[in-house]
Amino acid sequence: MRGKVMGFFLLFSVLLAGDYPLKPVKFYRVKFSPESLPGNRVKTAIEVTIPHDFEMAERTGRIANFEKAAGLKKGDFQGRRYNDSDVFKIMEGAAYSLMLKRDPELEAYMDRLIFIVKKAQAPDGYLYTARQVNPRKLSPGTGPTRWSNLFTSHELYNVGHMYEAAVAYYLATGKDEFLKIALKNADLVYKVFYQGKKCAYPGHQEIEIGLSKLYAVTGKEKYLKLANYFLHNRGRCPFRAMFASESDFRVYNDPKYMQAHLPVEEQREAVGHAVRALYMYSALLDVGTLIDYRPYIDTAFSVWKDIVGRKIYITGGVGSLAEGEAFGKPYELPNKEAYCETCASIANVFFNHRLFLLTGDGKYLDVLERTLYNALFAGISLSGDRFFYVNPLESDGKLERKPWYSCACCPTNLARFLPTLGKYFYALGRDSLYITLYGENTARVEVSDKKIKIEERTIYPWDGKIDIRFFPESPIEFSLYLRIPGWAMGRALPSSLYKFVNPPREKPVVRLNGREISLKVEKGFLKIKRKWKEGDRLEVSLPMPVMKVKADSRVKDDVGKIALQRGPIIYCFESVDNGKEILKDKIPEKTTFRAEYRPDLLGGVATLKGAGFTVIPYYAWDNRGPSRMKVWMEVKKGK
Ligand code: FUB
Ligand code: ZN
């Protein structure tokens, strides 16, 4: 990291000091071992996913759209009206990648893209190539004039992603060209909507998060005010104002789809399009903490309870319905038809991470970890260049990951999410350090202005033994909060939606410098307050039996079935291991499964064996050619 950039980081953290009580560690301070599961995901994202996504963006005309809007190329707008957002998301991922690894070629490519984006931007700051390339030949869903069809135009969504990318690149390089483009656009949006008192809000939430980041990096309150204005307007401004045409309004008059059925403070249930919803719930927490507005936070708590109690899959996937890419009714969790968009998993991680940073409660990390290791990691192939848009829990063998989609939101969301994995592994409070997820890494953090190196050795999630050593620059007193996952204490989720039939018989064991310490777990953490000195060692042992999971009987699709979980990993039965009749197969109720670590298989995984079946981690399915698959297995009476 270059010296001059450190000042920017300082500014970033100081401005946020009044909001979330806990701060995530900077992701680039966590160096995963490349063989570890998270390390492998980060490495693959940088080496494969980001270059692959850029190439696909080139091939599909997404980058050419900017060149055409800039007058550098001739031709029509190509693709969908939200394609600009894909380019911005890959750029955001590339910026994070530069924070992890110097790459002058990538930086030069980014600078070239930024040059094109700048040229494409209208003199007043407007940027939306779906209109700019040829205003007389608009991409479907685009309104006839600026912001006239917010219901579906994605005009504000696209630039929200630009704000996030621009902030990331500024923090990565200290160069402010991209940030200036973003600010010029945000200033225009502020003038038109906030100062112009335009009663409207984005059809797809996202800009609210981007604006909070612009506020954090500039300290300019106008961006925070604008984010809050959009949140405030939702459910208050007439829904009709979101449509350019009366006929469209009559056909699509469903404000629940975009969480506009009630003012956000009154919303209590998770409804509508899942990605929109979860971006909005995340924004409610960002803005709610920054402006200290409790009703936003209360909404976030309520919808979380609704999701975790009634609307989440055992894989941590959310948004069960294909129709409207939406949350279903309570307990409506079909397996084969499960939608579980990869973007919804990413958004669910964003949401739960924020809830943890606000409360310090490990129950949110239990949800985050479940989603991350299962529904989210399933979204990308082990090779890093094939993607699932939907992540069902059962398949007839026809579904396979693809290199790209005409709606490429998921591949590009993964490109910006995966490089930042490190930030979910540690958090910092006032004189406190939280170890939040496990995976082999070396981290460099600062607690109370003292530098500490942490070395974590483990093959988690394949084994529950974790060896952590601390190397503070000099002895320092602070509280260490060590996460004891809910599953290790016999709780599948912080709700009664899923239960372990056979929870672990043993309790987690924690040793400090060889001596066992008593396991007093509060809010999912074991607190150890002491003066930490060089070489201090924690040995953590989390029990990892193979657990059978049962769903609440109101989940019709799971009645008479079990799922298998070991550690945070949910397993599945694939036909490639078990034959083509797997979807019809049942297992005897008393079947026991044993785990076997297979370093040679699927990048290194623990498989399960029982009743003649081989079971693999759900996230790793469809990596050996087309295969039938199911997570929930029918049970028959007897041994
Ligand atoms: O509309 C933009 C993105 O495409 C959404 O976030 C996804 O759900 C998909 O509809
Ligand atoms: Zn998506």
CSV table of C-alpha atoms and ligand atoms in Angstrom, one decimal, residues 82 154 157 204 273 275-276 325 341 343 389 407 409, ligand 1:
chain,number,residue,atom,x,y,z
A,82,TYR,CA,-28.5,-2.0,-16.3
A,154,HIS,CA,-32.1,1.4,-13.1
A,157,TYR,CA,-29.0,1.8,-9.4
A,204,HIS,CA,-33.8,-0.8,-7.4
A,273,HIS,CA,-37.5,-8.7,-4.8
A,275,VAL,CA,-31.8,-8.2,-3.7
A,276,ARG,CA,-33.7,-4.9,-3.7
A,325,GLU,CA,-37.0,-13.0,-7.8
A,341,GLU,CA,-30.1,-15.8,-6.5
A,343,CYS,CA,-26.8,-11.7,-5.6
A,389,TYR,CA,-27.6,-17.3,-11.1
A,407,CYS,CA,-28.3,-10.3,-17.0
A,409,CYS,CA,-25.5,-9.2,-12.0
B,1,FUB,O1,-32.0,-5.7,-11.7
B,1,FUB,C1,-30.6,-5.8,-11.5
B,1,FUB,C2,-30.3,-7.1,-11.0
B,1,FUB,O2,-30.7,-8.1,-11.9
B,1,FUB,C3,-31.0,-7.5,-9.7
B,1,FUB,O3,-30.3,-7.1,-8.6
B,1,FUB,C4,-31.1,-9.0,-9.9
B,1,FUB,O4,-32.0,-9.6,-9.0
B,1,FUB,C5,-31.4,-9.1,-11.3
B,1,FUB,O5,-32.8,-8.9,-11.5
